[in-house]
XYZ file of C-alpha atoms in Angstrom:
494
model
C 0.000 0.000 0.000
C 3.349 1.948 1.001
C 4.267 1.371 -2.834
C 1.551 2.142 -4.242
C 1.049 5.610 -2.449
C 4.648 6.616 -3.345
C 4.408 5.473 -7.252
C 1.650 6.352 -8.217
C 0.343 10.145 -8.926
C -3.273 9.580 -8.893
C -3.403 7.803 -5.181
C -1.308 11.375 -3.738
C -3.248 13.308 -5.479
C -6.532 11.788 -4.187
C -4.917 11.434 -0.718
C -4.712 14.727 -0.780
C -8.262 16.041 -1.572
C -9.715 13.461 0.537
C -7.291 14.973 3.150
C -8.258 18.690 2.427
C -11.724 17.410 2.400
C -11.770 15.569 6.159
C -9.818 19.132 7.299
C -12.200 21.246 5.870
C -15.490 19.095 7.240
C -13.530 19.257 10.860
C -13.020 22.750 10.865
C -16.273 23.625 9.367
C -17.753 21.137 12.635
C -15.541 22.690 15.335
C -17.332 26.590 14.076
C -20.811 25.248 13.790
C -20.667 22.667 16.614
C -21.351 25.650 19.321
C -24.182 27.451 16.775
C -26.061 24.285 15.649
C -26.580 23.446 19.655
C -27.726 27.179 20.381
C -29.653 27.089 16.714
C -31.543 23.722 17.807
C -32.111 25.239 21.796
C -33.615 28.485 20.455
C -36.232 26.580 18.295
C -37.260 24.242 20.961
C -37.475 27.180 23.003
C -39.373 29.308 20.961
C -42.148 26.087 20.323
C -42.325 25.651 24.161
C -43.127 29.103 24.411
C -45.835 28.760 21.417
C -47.344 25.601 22.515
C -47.763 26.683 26.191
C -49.594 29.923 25.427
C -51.618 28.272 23.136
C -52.761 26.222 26.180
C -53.121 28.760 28.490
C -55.856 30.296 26.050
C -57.262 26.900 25.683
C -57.855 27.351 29.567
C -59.363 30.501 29.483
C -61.633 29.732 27.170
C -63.277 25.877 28.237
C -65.070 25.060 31.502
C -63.062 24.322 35.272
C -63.993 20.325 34.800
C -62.641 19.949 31.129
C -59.169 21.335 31.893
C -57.908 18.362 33.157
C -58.698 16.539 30.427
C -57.596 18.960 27.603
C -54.109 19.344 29.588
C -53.934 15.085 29.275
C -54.699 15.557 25.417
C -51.972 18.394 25.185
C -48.898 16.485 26.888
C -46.475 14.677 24.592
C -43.306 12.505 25.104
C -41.408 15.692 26.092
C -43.654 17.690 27.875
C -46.279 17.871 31.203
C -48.905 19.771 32.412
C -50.209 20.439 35.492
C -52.947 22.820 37.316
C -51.905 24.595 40.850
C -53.641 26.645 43.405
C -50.684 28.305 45.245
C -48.155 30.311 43.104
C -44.633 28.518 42.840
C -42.456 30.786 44.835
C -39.587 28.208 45.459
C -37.924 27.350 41.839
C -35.599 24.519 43.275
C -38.918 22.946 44.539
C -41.043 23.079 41.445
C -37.879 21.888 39.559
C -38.631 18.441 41.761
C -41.890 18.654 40.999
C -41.791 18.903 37.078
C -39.122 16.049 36.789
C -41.494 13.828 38.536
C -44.307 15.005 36.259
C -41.668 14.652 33.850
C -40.978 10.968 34.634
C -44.180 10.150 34.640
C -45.772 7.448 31.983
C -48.368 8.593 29.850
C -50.953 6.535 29.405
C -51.732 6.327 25.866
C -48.267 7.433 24.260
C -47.220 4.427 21.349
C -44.776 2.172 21.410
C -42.393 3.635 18.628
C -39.348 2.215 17.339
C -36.138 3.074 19.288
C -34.884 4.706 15.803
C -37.333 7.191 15.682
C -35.936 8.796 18.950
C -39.643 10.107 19.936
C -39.568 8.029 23.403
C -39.551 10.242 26.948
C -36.331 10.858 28.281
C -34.882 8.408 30.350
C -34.984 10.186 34.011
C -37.544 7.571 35.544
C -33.968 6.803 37.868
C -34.570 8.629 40.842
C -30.924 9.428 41.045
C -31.572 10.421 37.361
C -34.249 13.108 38.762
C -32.169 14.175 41.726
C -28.999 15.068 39.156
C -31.324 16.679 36.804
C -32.760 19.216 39.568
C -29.303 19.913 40.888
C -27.808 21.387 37.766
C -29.593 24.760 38.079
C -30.222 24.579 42.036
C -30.318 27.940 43.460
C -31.717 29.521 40.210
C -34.532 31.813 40.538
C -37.730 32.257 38.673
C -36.779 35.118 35.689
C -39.589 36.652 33.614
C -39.676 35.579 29.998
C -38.449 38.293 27.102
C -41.102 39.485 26.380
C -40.291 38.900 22.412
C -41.178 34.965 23.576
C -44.100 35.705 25.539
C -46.500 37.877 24.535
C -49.556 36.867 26.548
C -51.174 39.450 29.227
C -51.186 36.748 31.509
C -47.884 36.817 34.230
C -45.406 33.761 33.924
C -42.189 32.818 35.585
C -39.769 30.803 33.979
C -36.915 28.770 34.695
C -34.131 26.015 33.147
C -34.595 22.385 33.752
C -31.405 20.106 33.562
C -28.997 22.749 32.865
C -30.791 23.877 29.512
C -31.849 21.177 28.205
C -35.510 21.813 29.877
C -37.263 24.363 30.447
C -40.204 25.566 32.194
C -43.173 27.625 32.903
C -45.524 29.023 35.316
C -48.961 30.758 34.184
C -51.337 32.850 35.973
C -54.822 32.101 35.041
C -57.538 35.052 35.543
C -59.617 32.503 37.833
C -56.098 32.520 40.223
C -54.862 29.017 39.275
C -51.403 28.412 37.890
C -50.806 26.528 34.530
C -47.264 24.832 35.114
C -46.010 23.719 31.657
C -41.853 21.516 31.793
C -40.403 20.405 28.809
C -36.909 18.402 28.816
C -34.991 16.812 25.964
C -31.212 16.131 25.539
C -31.115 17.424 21.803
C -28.126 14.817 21.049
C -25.971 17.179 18.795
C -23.935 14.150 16.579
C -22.561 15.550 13.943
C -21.650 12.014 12.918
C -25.014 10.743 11.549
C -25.800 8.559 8.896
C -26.787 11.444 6.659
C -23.719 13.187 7.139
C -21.378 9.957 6.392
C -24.044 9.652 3.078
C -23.183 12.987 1.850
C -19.224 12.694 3.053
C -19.166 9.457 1.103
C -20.632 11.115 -2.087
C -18.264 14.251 -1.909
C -15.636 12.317 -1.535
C -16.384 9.452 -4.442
C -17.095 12.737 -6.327
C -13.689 14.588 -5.524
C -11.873 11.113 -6.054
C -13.050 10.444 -9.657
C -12.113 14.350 -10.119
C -8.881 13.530 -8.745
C -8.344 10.148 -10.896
C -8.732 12.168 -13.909
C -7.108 14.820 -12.971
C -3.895 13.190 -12.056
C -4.091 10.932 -15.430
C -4.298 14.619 -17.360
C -0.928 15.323 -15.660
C 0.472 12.438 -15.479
C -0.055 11.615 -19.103
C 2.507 13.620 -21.058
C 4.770 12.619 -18.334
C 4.464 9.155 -18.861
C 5.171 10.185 -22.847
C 7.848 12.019 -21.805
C 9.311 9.321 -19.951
C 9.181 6.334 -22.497
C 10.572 8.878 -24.804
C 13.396 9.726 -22.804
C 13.488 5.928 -22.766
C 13.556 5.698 -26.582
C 16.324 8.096 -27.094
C 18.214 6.815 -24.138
C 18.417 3.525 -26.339
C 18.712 4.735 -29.577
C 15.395 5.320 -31.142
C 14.488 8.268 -33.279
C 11.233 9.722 -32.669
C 9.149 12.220 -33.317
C 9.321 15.447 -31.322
C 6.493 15.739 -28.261
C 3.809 17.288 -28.313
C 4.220 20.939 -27.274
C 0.665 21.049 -25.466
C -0.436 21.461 -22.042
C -0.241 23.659 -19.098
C 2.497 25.950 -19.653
C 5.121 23.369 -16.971
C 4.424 20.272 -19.037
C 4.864 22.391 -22.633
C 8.079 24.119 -21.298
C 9.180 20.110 -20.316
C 8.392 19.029 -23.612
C 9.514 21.890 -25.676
C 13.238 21.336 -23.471
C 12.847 17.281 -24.189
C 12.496 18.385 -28.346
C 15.341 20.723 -27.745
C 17.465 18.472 -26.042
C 16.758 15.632 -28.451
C 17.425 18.052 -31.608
C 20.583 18.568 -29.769
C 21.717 15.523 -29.117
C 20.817 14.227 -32.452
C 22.715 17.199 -34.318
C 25.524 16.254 -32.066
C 25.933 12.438 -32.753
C 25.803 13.307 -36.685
C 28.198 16.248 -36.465
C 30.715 13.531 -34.863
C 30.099 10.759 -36.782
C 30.728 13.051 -40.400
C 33.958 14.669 -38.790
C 35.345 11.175 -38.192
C 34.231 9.879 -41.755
C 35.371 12.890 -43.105
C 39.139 12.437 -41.256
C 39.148 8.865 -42.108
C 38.810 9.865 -45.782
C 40.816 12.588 -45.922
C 43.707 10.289 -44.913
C 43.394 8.263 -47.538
C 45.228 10.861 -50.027
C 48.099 11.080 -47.816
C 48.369 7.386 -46.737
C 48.463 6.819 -50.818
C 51.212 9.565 -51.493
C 53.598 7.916 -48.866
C 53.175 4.631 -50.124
C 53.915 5.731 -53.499
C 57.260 7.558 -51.877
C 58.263 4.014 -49.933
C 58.370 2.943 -53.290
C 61.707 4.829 -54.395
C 63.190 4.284 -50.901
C 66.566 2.152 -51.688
C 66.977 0.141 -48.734
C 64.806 -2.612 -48.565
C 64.426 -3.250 -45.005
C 64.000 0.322 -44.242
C 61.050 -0.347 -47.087
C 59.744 -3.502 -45.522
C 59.247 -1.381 -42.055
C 57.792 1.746 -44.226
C 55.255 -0.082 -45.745
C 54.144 -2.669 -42.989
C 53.440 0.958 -40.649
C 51.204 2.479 -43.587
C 49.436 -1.029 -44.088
C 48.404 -0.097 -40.317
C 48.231 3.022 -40.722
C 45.073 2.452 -43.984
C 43.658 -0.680 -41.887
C 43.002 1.577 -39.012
C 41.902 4.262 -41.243
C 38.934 1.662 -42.924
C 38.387 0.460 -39.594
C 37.689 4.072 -38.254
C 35.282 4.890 -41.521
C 33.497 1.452 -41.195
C 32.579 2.622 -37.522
C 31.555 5.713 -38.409
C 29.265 4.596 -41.259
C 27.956 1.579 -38.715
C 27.193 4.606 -36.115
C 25.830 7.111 -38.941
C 23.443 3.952 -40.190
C 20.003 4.559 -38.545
C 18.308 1.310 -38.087
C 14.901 0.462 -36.657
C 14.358 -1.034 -33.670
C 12.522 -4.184 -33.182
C 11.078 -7.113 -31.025
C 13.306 -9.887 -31.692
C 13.973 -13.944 -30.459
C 16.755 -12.717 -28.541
C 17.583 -16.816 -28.120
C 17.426 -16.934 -31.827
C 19.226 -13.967 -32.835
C 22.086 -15.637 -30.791
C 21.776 -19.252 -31.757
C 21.902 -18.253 -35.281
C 25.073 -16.362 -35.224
C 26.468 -18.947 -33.398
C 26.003 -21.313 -36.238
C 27.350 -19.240 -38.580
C 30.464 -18.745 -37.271
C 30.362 -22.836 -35.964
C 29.886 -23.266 -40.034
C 32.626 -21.294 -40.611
C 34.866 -23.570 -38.343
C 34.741 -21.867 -35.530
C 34.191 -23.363 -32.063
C 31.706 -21.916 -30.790
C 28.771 -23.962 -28.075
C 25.690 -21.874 -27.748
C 23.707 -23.170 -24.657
C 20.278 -23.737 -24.825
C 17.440 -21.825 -22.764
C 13.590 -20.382 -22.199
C 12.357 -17.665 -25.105
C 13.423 -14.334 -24.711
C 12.166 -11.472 -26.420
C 13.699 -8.293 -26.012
C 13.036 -4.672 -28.224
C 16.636 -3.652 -29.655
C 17.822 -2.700 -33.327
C 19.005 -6.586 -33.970
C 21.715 -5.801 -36.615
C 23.563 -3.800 -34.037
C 22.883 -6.187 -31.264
C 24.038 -8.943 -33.668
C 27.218 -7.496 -34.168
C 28.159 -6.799 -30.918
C 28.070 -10.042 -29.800
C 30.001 -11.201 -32.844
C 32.356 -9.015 -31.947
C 32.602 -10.776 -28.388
C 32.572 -13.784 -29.586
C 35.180 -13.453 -32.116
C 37.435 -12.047 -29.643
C 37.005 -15.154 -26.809
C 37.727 -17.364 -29.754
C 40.383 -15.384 -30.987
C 42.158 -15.317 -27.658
C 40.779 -18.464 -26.046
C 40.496 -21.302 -28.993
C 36.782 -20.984 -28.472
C 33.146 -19.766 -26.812
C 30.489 -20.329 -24.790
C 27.522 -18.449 -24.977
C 24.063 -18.335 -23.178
C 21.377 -15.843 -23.197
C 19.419 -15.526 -19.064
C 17.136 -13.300 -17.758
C 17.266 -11.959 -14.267
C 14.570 -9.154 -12.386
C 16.600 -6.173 -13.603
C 18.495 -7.046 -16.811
C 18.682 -9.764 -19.902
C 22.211 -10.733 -20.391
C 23.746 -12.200 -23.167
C 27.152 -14.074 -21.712
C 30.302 -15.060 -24.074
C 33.231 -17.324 -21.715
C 36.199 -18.675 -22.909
C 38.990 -20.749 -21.219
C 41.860 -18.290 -22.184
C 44.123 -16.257 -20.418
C 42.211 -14.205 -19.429
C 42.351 -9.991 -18.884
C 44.137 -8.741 -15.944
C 41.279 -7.035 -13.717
C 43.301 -3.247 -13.830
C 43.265 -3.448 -17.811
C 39.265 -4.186 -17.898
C 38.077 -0.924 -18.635
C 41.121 0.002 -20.716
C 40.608 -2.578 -23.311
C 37.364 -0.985 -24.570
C 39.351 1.666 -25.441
C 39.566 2.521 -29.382
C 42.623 1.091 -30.546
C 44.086 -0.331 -27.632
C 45.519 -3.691 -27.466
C 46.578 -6.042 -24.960
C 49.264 -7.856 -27.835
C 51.852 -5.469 -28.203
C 53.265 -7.087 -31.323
C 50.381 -5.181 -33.381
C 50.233 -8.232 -35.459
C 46.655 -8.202 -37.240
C 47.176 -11.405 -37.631
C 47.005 -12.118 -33.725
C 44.905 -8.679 -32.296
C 42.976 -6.763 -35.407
C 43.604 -2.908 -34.714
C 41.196 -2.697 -31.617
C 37.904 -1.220 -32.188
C 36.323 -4.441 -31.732
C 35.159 -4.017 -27.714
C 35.081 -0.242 -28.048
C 32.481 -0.956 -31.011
C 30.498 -3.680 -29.569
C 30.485 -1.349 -26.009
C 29.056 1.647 -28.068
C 26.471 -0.676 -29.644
C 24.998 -2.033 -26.309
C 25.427 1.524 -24.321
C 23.478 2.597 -27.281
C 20.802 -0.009 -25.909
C 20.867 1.555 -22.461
C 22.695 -1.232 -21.579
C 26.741 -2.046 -20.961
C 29.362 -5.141 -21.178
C 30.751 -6.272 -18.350
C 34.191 -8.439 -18.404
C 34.788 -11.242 -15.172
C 37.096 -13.926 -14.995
C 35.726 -16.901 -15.552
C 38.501 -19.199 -13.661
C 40.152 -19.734 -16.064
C 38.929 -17.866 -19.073
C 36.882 -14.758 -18.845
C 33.483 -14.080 -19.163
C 31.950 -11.062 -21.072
C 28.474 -10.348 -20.022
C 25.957 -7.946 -22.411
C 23.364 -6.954 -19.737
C 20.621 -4.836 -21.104
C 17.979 -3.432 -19.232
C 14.537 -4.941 -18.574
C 11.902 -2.409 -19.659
C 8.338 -2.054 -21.218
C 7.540 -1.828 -24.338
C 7.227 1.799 -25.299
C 3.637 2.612 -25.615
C 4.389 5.311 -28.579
C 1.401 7.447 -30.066
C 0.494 6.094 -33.415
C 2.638 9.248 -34.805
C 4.942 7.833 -33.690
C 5.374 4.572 -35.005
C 6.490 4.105 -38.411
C 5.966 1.186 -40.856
C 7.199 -2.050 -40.072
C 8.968 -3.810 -43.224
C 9.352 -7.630 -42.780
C 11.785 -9.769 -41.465
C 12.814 -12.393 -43.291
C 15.702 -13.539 -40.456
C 14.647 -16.809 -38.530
C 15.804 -15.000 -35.107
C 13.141 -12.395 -36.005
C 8.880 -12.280 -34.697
C-alpha cells in the first residue's frame, strides 16, 4: 500500500483532496458545533413558548372540569402539564416537581421504534431526577423576554437540567397556575448517517475528479518518460507534443530541444570522423607511393608494414563511423534466436563456438547492431581463447547475453582500458594475432546505445563477457509515432 502511495500520482493526489476534504469538514464542525446546539435550543425554546400559550388560552376559554382533560390531550413525550392553586415561589422545589411530572408514563403514548428517537427521556432513575434538579439549584424564577411571551397573563420561567428543559408558570384570571416543563437532551452528533451519506458522495465525487485529474498530468509525463526511454536507447522519434499547461509544454519543448541537440551532435561527430578517415586516404596513398623509391629494402619492408596499419586503421575508423551514422529500426526480436543463429554461422565457418540452450526471450533492440556486438565478443574469446560459450538468461533487472572462454584471461586493472579505441593487450600489433582494436570499443558503443553495458569477469580460467541490457516495457508510442514495419525475413526475427 506503502508502494503504491509513493508510485503512483493519482493515489497522492486523491490522498490529498480526501485529506483537504476531512480538514475542511472538521473545521467547518468545530465553528458550527457551538451554533447548531444554540440554533436547535432556540427553536425548541421558541415552540415551548408557542405551545404553552396556546394552552393557556385553551384554559381561558373551556369550563373548570374539562381542563384536566384537555391538559392530558396536550402532553407529549417531552412535555407535562399540570394545574396549581398556590403560586410557585420556590424554583428549586417546582424543579422536583416537574421532573417527577416529567418521569411520569403517559398513558396512551405508542410504542415507537427506538430509531425514531420520539420516546420520553430516560430520568424515571430517581438518582436520574435528583442530578437533573441539581444542575440549576439555586436559580430563581426570571420573567420571559417578552419577544417569547406575549400573553397578558404573568409567567415565571426557569431552566430544567442545565438547559436542556425548560419551564413555565402561568397565571390564570380565575387565580390558578398553569405549570407547563419540557426536557430533551437534543443529542448534537454531527456524525449521523446522513452526514457519512453525503461525506461518502463528496468524496467518491472529488476522487473520480482527482483520478482524472492526475491521469491529465500524469499523461505527457508518462510520454515524456518512455521517450526519454527511446532516445536513451537509440530510437528516433518524433518530437512531443508541445501542449499542455504551460510546466508540461516548457518540459516538452526542453525534451524536443534536447533531443534536436543531441541528435545534431551524434551526426556532427560521426561526419567529422568519416570525413578524417577519408581525408587520410590521399596522404596514406602519397607515402606509399614515396616508400616505393626508398633504396633500402628493409627500411622499405618497415615503411610499408606501418602504412598497411596506418590504412587498416583508417577503414576500420570509416566502417565505424558509417555503422554509427546507419540509422536502423528497432525491433522485437527472439533474442535466443538472434544468438543461436550467429552462433552457427560462425560454428559453419569452423569456428568453435557452443551456444547453450534456454527459455524464449524477447527483447526490443535494433538486432543488426545487437548482432554485431556479440560477434564481436565472440570473435574475440575465440580469438584469444580457442573458443566460446555463450548463453542468453534473464534476471529481475536485466537480460544478459554471456560469451566465456577458457583463455588467459584480462588482468582485472586493464578491464576498462581494453574498450578503449585502438588499444591492445598484444603489443606485437600483429593483425594477424589482435585486429587494430575497435572491436570491444564498437560492440560497447552498440549495447550503451541499448541503455545497456558489457561487463568483463574472470571466468577461472577464461573470462566471461556479459551484455546486460535493461529490462523495460515496451514503449507505448502514439500512433505518430510509429512508423511502418517492413518484414523480417531472419529466422531469429517475430
Amino acid at each position: 500500500m506503502i508502494r503504491f502511495w509513493t508510485r503512483s500520482l493519482a493515489a497522492q493526489f486523491i490522498g490529498f483532496m480526501l485529506l483537504a476534504l476531512a480538514s475542511s469538514q472538521a473545521l467547518s464542525f468545530l465553528i458550527s458545533w457551538d451554533e447548531r446546539d444554540k440554533a436547535l435550543k432556540a427553536v425548541s425554546k421558541s415552540e415551548f413558548f408557542s405551545r404553552t400559550a396556546t394552552i393557556t388560552r385553551l384554559m381561558e376559554s373551556i369550563p373548570l372540569n374539562l381542563r384536566q382533560d384537555a391538559l392530558a390531550a396536550s402532553e407529549t413525550s417531552y412535555a407535562r402539564f399540570w394545574l396549581s392553586e398556590q403560586a410557585p415561589n420556590d424554583a428549586d422545589a417546582w424543579r422536583g416537581r416537574a421532573v417527577e411530572e416529567l418521569a411520569r408514563p403517559l398513558p396512551n403514548l405508542p410504542n415507537f421504534p427506538p430509531e425514531w428517537r420520539v420516546q420520553p427521556a430516560a430520568i424515571d432513575r430517581p438518582e436520574e431526577r435528583r442530578r437533573i434538579v441539581a444542575k440549576n439549584a439555586g436559580e430563581a424564577w426570571v420573567t420571559p423576554a417578552s419577544g417569547l411571551w406575549n400573553l397578558s397573563q404573568p409567567a415565571k420561567f426557569a431552566y430544567i437540567g442545565q438547559s436542556d428543559g425548560f419551564g413555565l408558570a402561568v397565571q390564570l384570571q380565575d387565580g390558578l397556575w398553569l405549570n407547563s416543563a419540557y426536557y430533551k437532551v437534543i443529542p448534537n452528533n454531527w456524525w449521523t448517517s446522513q452526514s457519512l451519506f453525503t461525506l461518502s458522495i463528496t468524496a467518491l465525487i472529488l476522487s473520480v475528479i482527482g483520478v482524472l485529474t492526475a491521469n491529465r498530468i500524469a499523461r505527457p509525463l508518462r510520454r515524456l518518460a518512455v521517450s526519454a526511454e527511446a532516445l536513451g536507447r537509440g530510437e528516433s522519434l518524433p518530437p512531443l507534443p508541445e501542449e499542455g499547461p504551460d510546466d508540461i509544454r516548457r518540459t516538452a519543448e526542453a525534451f524536443n530541444r534536447m533531443q534536436q541537440s543531441l541528435h545534431r551532435f551524434v551526426e556532427d561527430r560521426t561526419r567529422m570522423l568519416a570525413a578524417i578517415g577519408h581525408d587520410l586516404r590521399t596522404p596514406l596513398t602519397s607515402l606509399r607511393l614515396r616508400a616505393e623509391f626508398v633504396g633500402d629494402p628493409e627500411l622499405q619492408q618497415k615503411m610499408l608494414v606501418t602504412i598497411d596499419e596506418i590504412q587498416v586503421m583508417t577503414e576500420a575508423t570509416i566502417a565505424f563511423a558509417k555503422g554509427e551514422a546507419t540509422v536502423e529500426e528497432t525491433k522485437t526480436v527472439n533474442l535466443n534466436a538472434l544468438v543461436e543463429s550467429l552462433c552457427a554461422d560462425l560454428e559453419e565457418m569452423g569456428q568453435r563456438v557452443e551456444y547453450v540452450e534456454s527459455r524464449k526471450i524477447t527483447y526490443r533492440c535494433r538486432p543488426d547492431g545487437l548482432r554485431r556486438a556479440v560477434r564481436n565478443l565472440i570473435e574475440n574469446a575465440i580469438r584469444y581463447g580457442g573458443q566460446a560459450r555463450v548463453f542468453v538468461r534473464q534476471s529481475p533487472s536485466a537480460t544478459e547475453i554471456i560469451v566465456e572462454d577458457p583463455g588467459p584471461g584480462i588482468p582485472e586493472a586493464m578491464r576498462e582500458k581494453v574498450f578503449s579505441p585502438f588499444f591492445r593487450l598484444e603489443k606485437s600489433r600483429n593483425r594477424e594475432t589482435g585486429g587494430v582494436g575497435l572491436g570491444l570499443s564498437i560492440a560497447r558503443a552498440i549495447v550503451r546505445h541499448h541503455g545497456g553495458d558489457i561487463v568483463l569477469a574472470s571466468n577461472n580460467p577464461g573470462l566471461r563477457a556479459s551484455i546486460s541490457l535493461p529490462v523495460i516495457e515496451r514503449p507505448e508510442l502514439s500512433q505518430a509515432a510509429r512508423r511502418p514495419r517492413e518484414k523480417i525475413a531472419a529466422q531469429w526475427t517475430l
